[in-house]
XYZ file of C-alpha atoms in Angstrom:
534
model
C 6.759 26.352 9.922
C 10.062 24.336 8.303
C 9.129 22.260 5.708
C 11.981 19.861 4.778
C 12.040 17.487 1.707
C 13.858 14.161 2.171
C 15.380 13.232 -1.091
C 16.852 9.933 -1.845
C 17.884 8.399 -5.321
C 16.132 5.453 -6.685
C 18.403 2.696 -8.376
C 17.541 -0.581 -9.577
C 14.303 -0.926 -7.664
C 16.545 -0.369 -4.418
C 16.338 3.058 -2.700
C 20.395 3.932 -1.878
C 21.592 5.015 1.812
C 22.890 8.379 0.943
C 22.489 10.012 4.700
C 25.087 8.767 7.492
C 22.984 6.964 10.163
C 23.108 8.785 13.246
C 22.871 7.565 17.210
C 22.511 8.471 20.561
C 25.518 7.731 23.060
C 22.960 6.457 25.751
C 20.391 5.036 23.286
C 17.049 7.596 24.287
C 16.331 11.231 24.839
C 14.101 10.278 28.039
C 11.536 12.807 29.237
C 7.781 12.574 28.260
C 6.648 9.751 26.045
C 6.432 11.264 22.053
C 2.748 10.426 21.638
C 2.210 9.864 17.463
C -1.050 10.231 15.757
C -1.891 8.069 13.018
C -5.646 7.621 11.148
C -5.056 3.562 11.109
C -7.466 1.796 13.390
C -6.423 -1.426 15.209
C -10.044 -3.494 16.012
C -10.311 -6.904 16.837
C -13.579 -8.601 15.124
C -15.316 -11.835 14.692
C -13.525 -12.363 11.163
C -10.309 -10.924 12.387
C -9.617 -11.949 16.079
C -5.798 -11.496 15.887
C -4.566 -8.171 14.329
C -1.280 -8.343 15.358
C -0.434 -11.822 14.878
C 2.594 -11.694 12.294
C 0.627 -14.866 10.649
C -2.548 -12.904 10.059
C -1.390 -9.289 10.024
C -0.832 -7.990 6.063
C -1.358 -4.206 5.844
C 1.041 -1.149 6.704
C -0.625 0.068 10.160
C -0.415 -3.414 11.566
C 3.460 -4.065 10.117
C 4.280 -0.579 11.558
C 2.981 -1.921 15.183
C 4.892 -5.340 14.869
C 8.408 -3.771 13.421
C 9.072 -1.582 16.680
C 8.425 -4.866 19.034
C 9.236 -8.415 16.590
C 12.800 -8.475 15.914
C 13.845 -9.959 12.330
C 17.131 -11.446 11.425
C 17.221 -8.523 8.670
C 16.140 -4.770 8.584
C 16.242 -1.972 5.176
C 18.650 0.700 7.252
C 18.123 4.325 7.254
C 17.734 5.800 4.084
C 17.201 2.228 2.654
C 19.633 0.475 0.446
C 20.172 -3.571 1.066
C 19.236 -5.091 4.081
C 21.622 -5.374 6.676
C 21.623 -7.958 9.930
C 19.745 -6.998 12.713
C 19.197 -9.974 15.344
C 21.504 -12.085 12.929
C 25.422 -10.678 13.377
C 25.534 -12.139 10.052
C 23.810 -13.712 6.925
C 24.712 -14.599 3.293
C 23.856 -16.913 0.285
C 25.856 -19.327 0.314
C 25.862 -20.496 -3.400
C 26.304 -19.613 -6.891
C 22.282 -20.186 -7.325
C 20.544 -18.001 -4.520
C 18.689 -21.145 -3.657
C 20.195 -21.349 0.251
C 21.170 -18.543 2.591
C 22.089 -18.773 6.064
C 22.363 -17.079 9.155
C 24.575 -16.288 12.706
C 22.458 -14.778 15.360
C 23.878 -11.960 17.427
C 25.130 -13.495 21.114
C 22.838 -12.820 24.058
C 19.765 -12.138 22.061
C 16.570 -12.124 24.844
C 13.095 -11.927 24.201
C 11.422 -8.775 26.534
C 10.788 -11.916 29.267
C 13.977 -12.901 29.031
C 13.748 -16.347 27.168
C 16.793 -16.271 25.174
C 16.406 -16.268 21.213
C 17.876 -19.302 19.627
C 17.545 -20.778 15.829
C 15.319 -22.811 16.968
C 12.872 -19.864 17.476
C 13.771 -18.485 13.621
C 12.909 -21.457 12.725
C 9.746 -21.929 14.633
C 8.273 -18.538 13.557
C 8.459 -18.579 10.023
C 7.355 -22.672 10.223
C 3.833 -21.155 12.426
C 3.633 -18.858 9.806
C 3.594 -21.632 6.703
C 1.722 -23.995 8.373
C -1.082 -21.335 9.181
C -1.138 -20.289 5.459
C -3.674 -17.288 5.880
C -5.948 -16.227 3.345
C -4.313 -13.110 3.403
C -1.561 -14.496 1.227
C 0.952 -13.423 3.861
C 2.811 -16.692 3.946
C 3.783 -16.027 0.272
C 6.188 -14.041 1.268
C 7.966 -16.556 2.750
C 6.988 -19.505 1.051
C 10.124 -20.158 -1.443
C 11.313 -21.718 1.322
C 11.512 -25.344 1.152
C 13.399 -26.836 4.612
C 15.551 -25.131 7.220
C 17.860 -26.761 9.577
C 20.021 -25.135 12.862
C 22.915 -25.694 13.537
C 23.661 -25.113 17.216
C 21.848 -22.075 18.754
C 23.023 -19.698 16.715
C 22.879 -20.513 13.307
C 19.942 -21.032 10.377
C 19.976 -22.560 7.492
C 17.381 -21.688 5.103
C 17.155 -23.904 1.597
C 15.223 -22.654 -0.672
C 12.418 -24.106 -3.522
C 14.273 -21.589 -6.254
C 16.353 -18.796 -6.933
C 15.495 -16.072 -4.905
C 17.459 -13.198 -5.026
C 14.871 -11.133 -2.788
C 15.173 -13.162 -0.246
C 16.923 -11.150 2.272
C 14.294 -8.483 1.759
C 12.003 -10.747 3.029
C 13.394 -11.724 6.427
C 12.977 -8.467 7.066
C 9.154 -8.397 6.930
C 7.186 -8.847 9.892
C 6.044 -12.658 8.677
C 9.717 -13.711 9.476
C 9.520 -12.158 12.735
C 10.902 -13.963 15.708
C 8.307 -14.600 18.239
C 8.534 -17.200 21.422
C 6.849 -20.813 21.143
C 5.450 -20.180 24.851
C 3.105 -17.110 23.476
C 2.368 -18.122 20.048
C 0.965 -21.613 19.363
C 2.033 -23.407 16.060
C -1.499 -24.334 14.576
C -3.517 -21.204 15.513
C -3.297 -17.472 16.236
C -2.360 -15.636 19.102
C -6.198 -13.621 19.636
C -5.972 -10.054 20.901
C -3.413 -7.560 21.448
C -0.440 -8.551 23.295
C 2.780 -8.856 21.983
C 6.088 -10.631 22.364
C 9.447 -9.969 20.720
C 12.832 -9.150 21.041
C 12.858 -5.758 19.129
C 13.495 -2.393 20.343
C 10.483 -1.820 22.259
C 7.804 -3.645 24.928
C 3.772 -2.466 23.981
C 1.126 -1.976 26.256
C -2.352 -1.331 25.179
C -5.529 1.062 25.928
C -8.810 -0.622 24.152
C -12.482 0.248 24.265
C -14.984 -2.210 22.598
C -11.575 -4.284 21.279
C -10.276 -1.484 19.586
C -7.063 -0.158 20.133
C -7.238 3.148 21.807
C -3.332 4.176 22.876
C -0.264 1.715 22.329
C 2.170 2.827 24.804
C 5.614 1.525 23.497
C 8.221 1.578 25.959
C 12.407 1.014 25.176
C 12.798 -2.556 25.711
C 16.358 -2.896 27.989
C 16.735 -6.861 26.767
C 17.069 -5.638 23.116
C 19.878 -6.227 21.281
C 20.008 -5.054 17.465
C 21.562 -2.798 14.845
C 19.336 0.172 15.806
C 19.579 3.000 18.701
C 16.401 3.731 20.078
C 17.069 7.932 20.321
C 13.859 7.788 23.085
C 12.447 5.686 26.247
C 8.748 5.375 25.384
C 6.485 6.235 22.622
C 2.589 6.442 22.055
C 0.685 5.528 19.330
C -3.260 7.222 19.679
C -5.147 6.316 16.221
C -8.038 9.062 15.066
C -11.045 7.986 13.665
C -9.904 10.962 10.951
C -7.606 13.106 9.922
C -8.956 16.309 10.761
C -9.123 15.227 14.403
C -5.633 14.147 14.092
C -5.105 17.732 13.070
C -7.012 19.023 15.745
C -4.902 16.904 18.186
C -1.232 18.164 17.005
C -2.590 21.947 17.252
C -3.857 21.346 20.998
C -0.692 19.628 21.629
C -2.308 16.739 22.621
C -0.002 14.666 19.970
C 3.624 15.592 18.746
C 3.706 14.305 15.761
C 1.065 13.286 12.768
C 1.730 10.348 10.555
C -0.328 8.497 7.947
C -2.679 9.436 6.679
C -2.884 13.529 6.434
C -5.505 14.538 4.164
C -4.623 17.240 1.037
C -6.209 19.429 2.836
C -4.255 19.307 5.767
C -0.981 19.357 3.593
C -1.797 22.514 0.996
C -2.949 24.237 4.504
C 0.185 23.727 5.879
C 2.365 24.657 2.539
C 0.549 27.834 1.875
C -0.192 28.813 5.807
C 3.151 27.799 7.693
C 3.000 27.177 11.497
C 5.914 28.700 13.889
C 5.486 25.552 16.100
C 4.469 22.329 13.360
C 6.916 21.226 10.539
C 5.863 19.560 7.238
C 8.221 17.269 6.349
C 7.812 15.594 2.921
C 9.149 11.765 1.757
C 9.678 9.618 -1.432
C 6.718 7.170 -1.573
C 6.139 3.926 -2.576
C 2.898 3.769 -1.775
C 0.169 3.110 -5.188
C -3.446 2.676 -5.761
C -5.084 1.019 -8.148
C -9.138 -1.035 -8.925
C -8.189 -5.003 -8.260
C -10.927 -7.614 -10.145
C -12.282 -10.502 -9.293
C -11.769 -11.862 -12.990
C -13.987 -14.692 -12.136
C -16.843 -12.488 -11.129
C -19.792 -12.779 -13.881
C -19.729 -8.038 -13.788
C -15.661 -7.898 -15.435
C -15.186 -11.628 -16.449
C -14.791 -10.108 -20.033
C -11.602 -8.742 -20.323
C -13.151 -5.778 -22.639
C -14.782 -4.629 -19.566
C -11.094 -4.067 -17.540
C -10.008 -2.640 -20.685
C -12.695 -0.199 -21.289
C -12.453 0.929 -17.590
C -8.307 1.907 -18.435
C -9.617 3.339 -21.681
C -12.127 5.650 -19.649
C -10.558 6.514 -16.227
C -8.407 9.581 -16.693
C -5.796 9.788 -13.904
C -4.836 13.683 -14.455
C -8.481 14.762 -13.629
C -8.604 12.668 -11.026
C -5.368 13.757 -9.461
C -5.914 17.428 -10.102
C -9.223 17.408 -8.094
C -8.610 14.707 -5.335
C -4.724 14.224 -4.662
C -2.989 17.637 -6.399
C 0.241 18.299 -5.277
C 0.484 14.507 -3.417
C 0.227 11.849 -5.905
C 1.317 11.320 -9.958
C -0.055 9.150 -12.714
C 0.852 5.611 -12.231
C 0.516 3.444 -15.518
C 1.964 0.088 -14.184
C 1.964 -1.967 -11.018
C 5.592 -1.053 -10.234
C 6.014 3.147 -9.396
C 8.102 5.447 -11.732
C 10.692 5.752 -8.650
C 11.818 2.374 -9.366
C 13.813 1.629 -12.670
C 12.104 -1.176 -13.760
C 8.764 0.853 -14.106
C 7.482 1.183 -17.689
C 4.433 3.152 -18.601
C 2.249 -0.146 -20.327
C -1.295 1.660 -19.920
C -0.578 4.816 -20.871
C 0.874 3.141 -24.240
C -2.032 1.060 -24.272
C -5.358 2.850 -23.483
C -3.725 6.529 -22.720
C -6.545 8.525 -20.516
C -10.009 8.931 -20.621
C -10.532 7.689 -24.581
C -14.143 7.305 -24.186
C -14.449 6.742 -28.009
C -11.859 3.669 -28.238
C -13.864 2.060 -24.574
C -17.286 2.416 -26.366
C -15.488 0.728 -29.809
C -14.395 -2.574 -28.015
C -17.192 -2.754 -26.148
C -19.770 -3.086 -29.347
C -16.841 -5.241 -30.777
C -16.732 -7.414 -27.724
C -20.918 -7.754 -28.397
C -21.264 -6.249 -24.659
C -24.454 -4.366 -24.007
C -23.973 -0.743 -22.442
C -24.037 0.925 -19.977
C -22.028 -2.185 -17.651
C -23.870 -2.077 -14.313
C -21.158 -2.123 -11.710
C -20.187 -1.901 -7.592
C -16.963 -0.328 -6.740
C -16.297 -0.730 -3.262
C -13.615 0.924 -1.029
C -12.665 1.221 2.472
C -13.528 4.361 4.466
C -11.076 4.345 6.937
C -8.061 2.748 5.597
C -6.152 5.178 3.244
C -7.246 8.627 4.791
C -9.939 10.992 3.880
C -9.795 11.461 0.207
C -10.955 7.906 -0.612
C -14.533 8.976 -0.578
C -13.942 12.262 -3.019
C -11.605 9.680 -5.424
C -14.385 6.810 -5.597
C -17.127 9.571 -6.280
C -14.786 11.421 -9.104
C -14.245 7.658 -11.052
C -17.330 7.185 -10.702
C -18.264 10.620 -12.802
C -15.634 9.869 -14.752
C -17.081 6.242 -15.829
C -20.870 6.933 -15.830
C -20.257 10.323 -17.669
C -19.011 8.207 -20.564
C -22.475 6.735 -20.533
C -20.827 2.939 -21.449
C -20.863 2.278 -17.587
C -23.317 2.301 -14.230
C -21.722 2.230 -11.695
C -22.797 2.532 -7.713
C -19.682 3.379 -5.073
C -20.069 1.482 -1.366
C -17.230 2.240 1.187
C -17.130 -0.465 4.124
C -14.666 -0.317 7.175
C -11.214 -1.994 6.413
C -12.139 -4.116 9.356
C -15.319 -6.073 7.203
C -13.996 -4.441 3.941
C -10.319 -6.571 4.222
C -12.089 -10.114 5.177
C -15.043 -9.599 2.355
C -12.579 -8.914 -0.675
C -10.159 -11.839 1.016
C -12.731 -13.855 0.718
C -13.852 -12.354 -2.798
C -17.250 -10.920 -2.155
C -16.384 -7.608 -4.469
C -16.604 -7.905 -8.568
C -14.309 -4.450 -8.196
C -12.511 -3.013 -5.117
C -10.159 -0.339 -4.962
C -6.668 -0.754 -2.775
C -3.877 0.788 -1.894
C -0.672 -0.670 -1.664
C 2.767 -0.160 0.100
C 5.712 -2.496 -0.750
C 6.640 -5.203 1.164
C 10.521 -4.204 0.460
C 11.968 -1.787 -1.774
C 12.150 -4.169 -4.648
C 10.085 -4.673 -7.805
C 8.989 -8.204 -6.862
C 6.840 -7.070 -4.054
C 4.977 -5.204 -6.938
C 4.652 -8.411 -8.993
C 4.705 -11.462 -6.982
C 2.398 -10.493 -4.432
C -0.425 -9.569 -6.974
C -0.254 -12.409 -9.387
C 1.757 -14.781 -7.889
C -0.398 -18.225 -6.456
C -1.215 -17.379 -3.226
C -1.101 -13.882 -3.211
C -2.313 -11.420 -0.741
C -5.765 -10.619 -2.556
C -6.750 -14.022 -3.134
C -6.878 -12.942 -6.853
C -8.151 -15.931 -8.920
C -6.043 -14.146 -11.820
C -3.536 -16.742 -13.501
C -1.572 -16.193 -16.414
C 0.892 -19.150 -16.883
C 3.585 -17.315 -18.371
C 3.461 -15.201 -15.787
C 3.798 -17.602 -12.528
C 5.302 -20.484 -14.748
C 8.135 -18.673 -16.030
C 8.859 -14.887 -15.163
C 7.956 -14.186 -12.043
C 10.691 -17.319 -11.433
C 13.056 -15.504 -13.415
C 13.019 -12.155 -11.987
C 13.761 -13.404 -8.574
C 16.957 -15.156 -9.848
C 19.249 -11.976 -10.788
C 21.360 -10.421 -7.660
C 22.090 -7.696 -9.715
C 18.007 -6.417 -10.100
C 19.056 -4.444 -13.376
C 19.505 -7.682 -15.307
C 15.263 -8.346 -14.285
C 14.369 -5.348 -16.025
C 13.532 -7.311 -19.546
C 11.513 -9.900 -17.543
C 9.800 -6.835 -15.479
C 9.208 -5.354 -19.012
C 7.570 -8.369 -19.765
C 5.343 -8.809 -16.812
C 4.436 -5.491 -17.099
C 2.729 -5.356 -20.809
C 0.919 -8.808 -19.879
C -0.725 -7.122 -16.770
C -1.560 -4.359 -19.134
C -2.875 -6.241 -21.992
C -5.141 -8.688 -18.828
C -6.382 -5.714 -16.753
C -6.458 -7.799 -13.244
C -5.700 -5.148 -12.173
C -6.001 -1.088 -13.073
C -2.713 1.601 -11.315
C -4.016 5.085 -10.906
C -1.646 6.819 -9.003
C 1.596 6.880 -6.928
C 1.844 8.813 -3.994
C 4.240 11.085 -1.296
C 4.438 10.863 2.142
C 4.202 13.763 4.695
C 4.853 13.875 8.404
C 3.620 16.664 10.390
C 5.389 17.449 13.890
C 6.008 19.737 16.400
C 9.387 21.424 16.438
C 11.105 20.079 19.015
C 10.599 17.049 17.766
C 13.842 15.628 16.033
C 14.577 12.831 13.561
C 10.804 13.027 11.872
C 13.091 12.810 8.109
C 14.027 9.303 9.194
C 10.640 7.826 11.080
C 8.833 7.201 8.179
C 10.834 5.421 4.989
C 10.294 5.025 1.296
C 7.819 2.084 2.099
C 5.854 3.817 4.822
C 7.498 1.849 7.836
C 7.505 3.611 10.682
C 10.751 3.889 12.816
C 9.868 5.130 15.831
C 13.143 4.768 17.640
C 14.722 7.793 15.137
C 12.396 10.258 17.347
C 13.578 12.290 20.072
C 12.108 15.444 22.029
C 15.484 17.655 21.401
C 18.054 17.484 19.232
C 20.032 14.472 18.623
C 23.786 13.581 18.452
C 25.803 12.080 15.552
C-alpha cells in the first residue's frame, strides 16, 4: 500500500491553492464506471420526503450528491483558496461596502434537458429556497440577501441586507444551486430522488423501500463549467457500515472508500499496508461537539453546560475512540483556521471534576443531573457509539451527573433535534465554506441550522454583523476572538474534537488527493481509472 498525505496551508480561515489544477484533453478516462463507497444513507421518510431538494437538504452526504449534478454560479477550486466562477464567466462586488455583488453567466449554459440557464433561473432558485425557509436553517445561508434583479439573460444582480464579505462562498453552496422552474415548484419541495441541473453530471437512481441503493452518475455532455470531468460515469453504493464498506473495496466490488472509515479500518491499513489499496490522508474541517437545547428544563442552568466542559476530558476520549484521527478542539472554529482560539481549554481545561462539583453546589443544583444524550447511529461512522459510551463514563464517573446514551437513525434523529425534542444531542459538523463564519453564523445566528433557541444579543446584534464586513478575514479575528469567549463563557454549545479525512482506493485509481477537499466535498469528476494528464 501508498499512503499519501495531502498537505495544504491554512491562512486566514481560507485554505490556499498550492497544487496546479490538472485536466484531461478529452474531459473523461471512459471505461467502467468508478463505483465509490460511502457509509451515508440517502432514505426518503414521512418527516423528510425530499432529500435532495437543495431547499431541504443540509448535511454533507446530501451536498456531496447535489454538487456533482446542481451547477452554482461559484465553486472553492482544487486545493481551495477563493471561489472562482463556475456557471457565471464572471462575478464581483461591486461597491466599497460588500452590500451588492453581481454576476455574468457563461454563454450557452443548458440544463441536462436542454432548457437553457438564464438569470432568471439564478434568481428563481435561491427565491424557492427563501420563500420555503426550512426548519433546517438552510435558507440562512442565503438570507442576507435582500432583492435581486436581471438584467438581460445573462446577468444577476444580487443586493444585499448588509455587509457580507462571505458572500461569494455562499453561492457556492448547494442552496444557491441553479435548478429549472419546470421540475422544482416555488412553494413546495420536489419529493423523491430525481434530479435536475446543469453541473457536470446526470444521476440515476437504484432504491429499495425509498432508500437509495446505487446513484449511477453519468458525464453530463450539456455541461458547461470551470471543471474537467477526468471520467464518463461514476457510482455511488452507500453501506449500512463501514466494515462492509471494507469488505466491498477488498472483493473489488467498490474502487474507492470515502466517508466514513472507521479507526479501525485506518490503523489496519497504516500498520498492515495493502499492494493493491492506498490510504490517502486530508486536512479536515470536519468538528464535533454536544449542542443544547438551552430552553430545555435538564441544562437551562448554564452551570450545568459548564460543569459538563469542566468534566469531559477530550484527550481520554480521543486516545481511546479517535487516536491517530482527530485532536482536541476547544472552540467552535478548528485550530487549522487562524481565527481559532482555545476559549475552553482557558476556561474549564479537561476533566476538573473538583471545579464542576464546586459550581454546581454554588449554583444550589442538586447532584447527580439526570440526563439523555442522544446521537445518531449511522451518520458519522462507527465510532459514535464507543464516543457516546466513553462521555458517558467520563460524566457519571464524576458522580455529579446521570446520564443515559440513545442513538436514533439520522433519518428520525435530524427531524427530532430540528424540531427540538433532545435536552442534549451530539453533532458533527463540516463547514459550509472554508471560512470562519460558517463556524459562527450558522450556530448562533437567528435561523440557524439547529433551530437553537440560543440568543445572545451581542452576538447576532453586533458581531456576527461585523465579522462578515472585512474582505480581508484577518481584520475579523478580534471580533472572532470575541465570539469565541462568549460561546465559551454560554456553553450552547460544547467542541470536542477536530478531525482528518482518509480515502481508501484501489491503485489504479487516480486523482483520490483531490476528490475529497478540506470541507469533505466530494469531487468526483478528479477520478479516473489510469493515470491522468496535466
Amino acid at each position: 500500500m501508498n499512503r499519501k498525505t495531502l498537505v495544504l496551508p491554512v491562512v486566514i480561515g481560507l485554505l490556499a491553492p498550492v497544487l496546479a489544477g490538472c485536466g484531461d484533453s478529452d474531459g473523461g478516462s471512459g471505461g467502467d464506471a468508478i463505483v465509490v463507497g460511502t457509509t451515508d444513507q440517502y432514505i426518503a421518510t414521512k418527516d423528510a420526503p425530499a432529500p435532495l431538494d437543495p431547499a431541504f437538504a443540509y448535511d454533507a452526504g446530501t451536498w456531496n450528491v447535489l454538487r456533482q449534478v446542481v451547477q452554482n454560479l461559484m465553486y472553492i477550486p482544487r486545493g481551495g483558496g477563493k471561489p472562482l466562477p463556475d456557471a457565471a464567466s464572471e462575478c464581483s462586488f461591486t461597491d466599497r461596502a460588500n452590500e451588492s455583488y453581481r454576476c455574468t453567466l457563461r454563454e450557452g449554459l443548458k440544463f441536462s434537458n436542454g432548457d437553457p440557464v438564464t438569470a432568471e433561473d439564478v434568481k428563481y432558485s435561491i427565491q424557492r429556497v427563501l420563500d420555503i425557509d426550512d426548519p433546517s436553517g438552510i435558507a440562512a445561508l442565503v438570507n442576507t440577501i435582500d432583492t435581486m434583479e436581471t438584467d438581460g439573460d445573462s446577468r444577476i444582480i444580487f443586493h444585499l441586507k448588509s455587509s457580507d464579505a462571505t458572500f461569494p462562498y455562499k453561492l457556492t453552496t448547494p442552496p444557491a444551486g441553479i435548478l429549472s422552474a419546470k421540475d422544482y415548484p416555488a412553494k413546495k419541495f420536489r419529493n423523491g430522488f430525481d434530479l435536475t441541473g446543469s453541473g457536470p453530471y446526470t444521476m440515476k437512481t437504484e432504491l429499495k423501500d425509498d432508500t437509495v441503493v446505487k446513484a449511477v452518475f453519468t458525464k453530463n455532455p450539456n455541461y458547461k463549467g470551470a471543471v474537467k470531468p477526468q471520467n464518463d460515469k461514476v457510482e455511488i453504493r452507500p453501506y449500512k457500515d463501514a466494515d462492509s464498506m471494507g469488505e466491498a473495496l477488498e472483493s473489488g466490488d467498490i474502487d474507492v472508500m470515502t466517508r466514513a472509515m472507521s479507526p479501525e479500518q485506518v490503523r489496519q491499513l497504516i500498520e498492515e499496508p495493502k499492494d493493491d489499496i492506498q490510504l490517502t490522508e486530508m486536512p479536515g474541517l470536519e468538528i464535533r461537539y454536544l449542542g443544547f437545547d438551552t430552553e430545555a428544563p435538564t441544562v437551562k442552568e448554564k452551570a450545568v453546560r459548564q460543569a459538563m466542559a469542566y468534566t469531559i476530558d477530550r484527550g481520554q476520549l480521543i486516545n481511546k475512540v479517535y487516536a491517530g484521527m482527530a485532536e482536541p478542539l476547544y472552540s467552535l472554529i478548528p485550530s487549522s483556521i487562524a481565527t481559532h482560539t482555545n476559549p475552553f481549554f482557558n476556561k474549564y481545561g479537561d476533566g476538573d471534576t473538583a471545579k464542576a462539583a464546586a459550581l454546581l453546589q454554588e449554583a444550589g443544583i442538586t447532584t447527580p443531573v439526570k440526563l439523555t444524550l442522544n446521537y445518531t447511529t449511522d451518520h458519522y461512522g462507527s465510532a459514535t457509539a464507543k464516543e457516546f459510551e466513553t462521555l458517558r463514563d467520563q460524566l457519571n464517573g464524576s458522580k455529579l451527573f446521570d446520564i443515559t446514551i440513545k442513538g436514533t437513525e439520522w433519518s428520525v434523529f435530524r427531524p427530532k433535534e430540528v424540531k427540538r425534542e433532545y435536552a442534549a444531542y451530539g453533532m458533527g459538523w463540516f463547514p459550509d465554506f472554508p471560512d470562519p463564519d460558517t463556524y459562527t453564523s450558522s450556530f448562533l445566528d437567528k435561523g440557524n441550522f439547529l433551530s437553537s433557541p440560543y440568543d445572545n444579543p451581542r452576538l447576532r446584534k453586533d458581531l456576527l454583523p461585523q465579522s462578515r464586513k472585512e474582505a480581508d478575514r484577518s481584520a475579523a479575528t478580534k471580533t472572532f476572538g470575541e465570539i469565541q469567549n462568549i460561546v465559551a463563557e454560554d456553553v450552547p454549545f460544547l467542541p470536542l474534537w477536530q478531525g482528518k479525512q482518509y480515502v481508501a482506493a484501489r491503485t489504479e485509481i487516480t486523482g483520490v488527493e483531490w476528490a475529497v477537499n478540506s470541507s469533505a466535498e466530494l469531487h468526483l469528476w478528479e477520478l479516473r481509472r489510469g493515470s491522468a494528464t496535466s
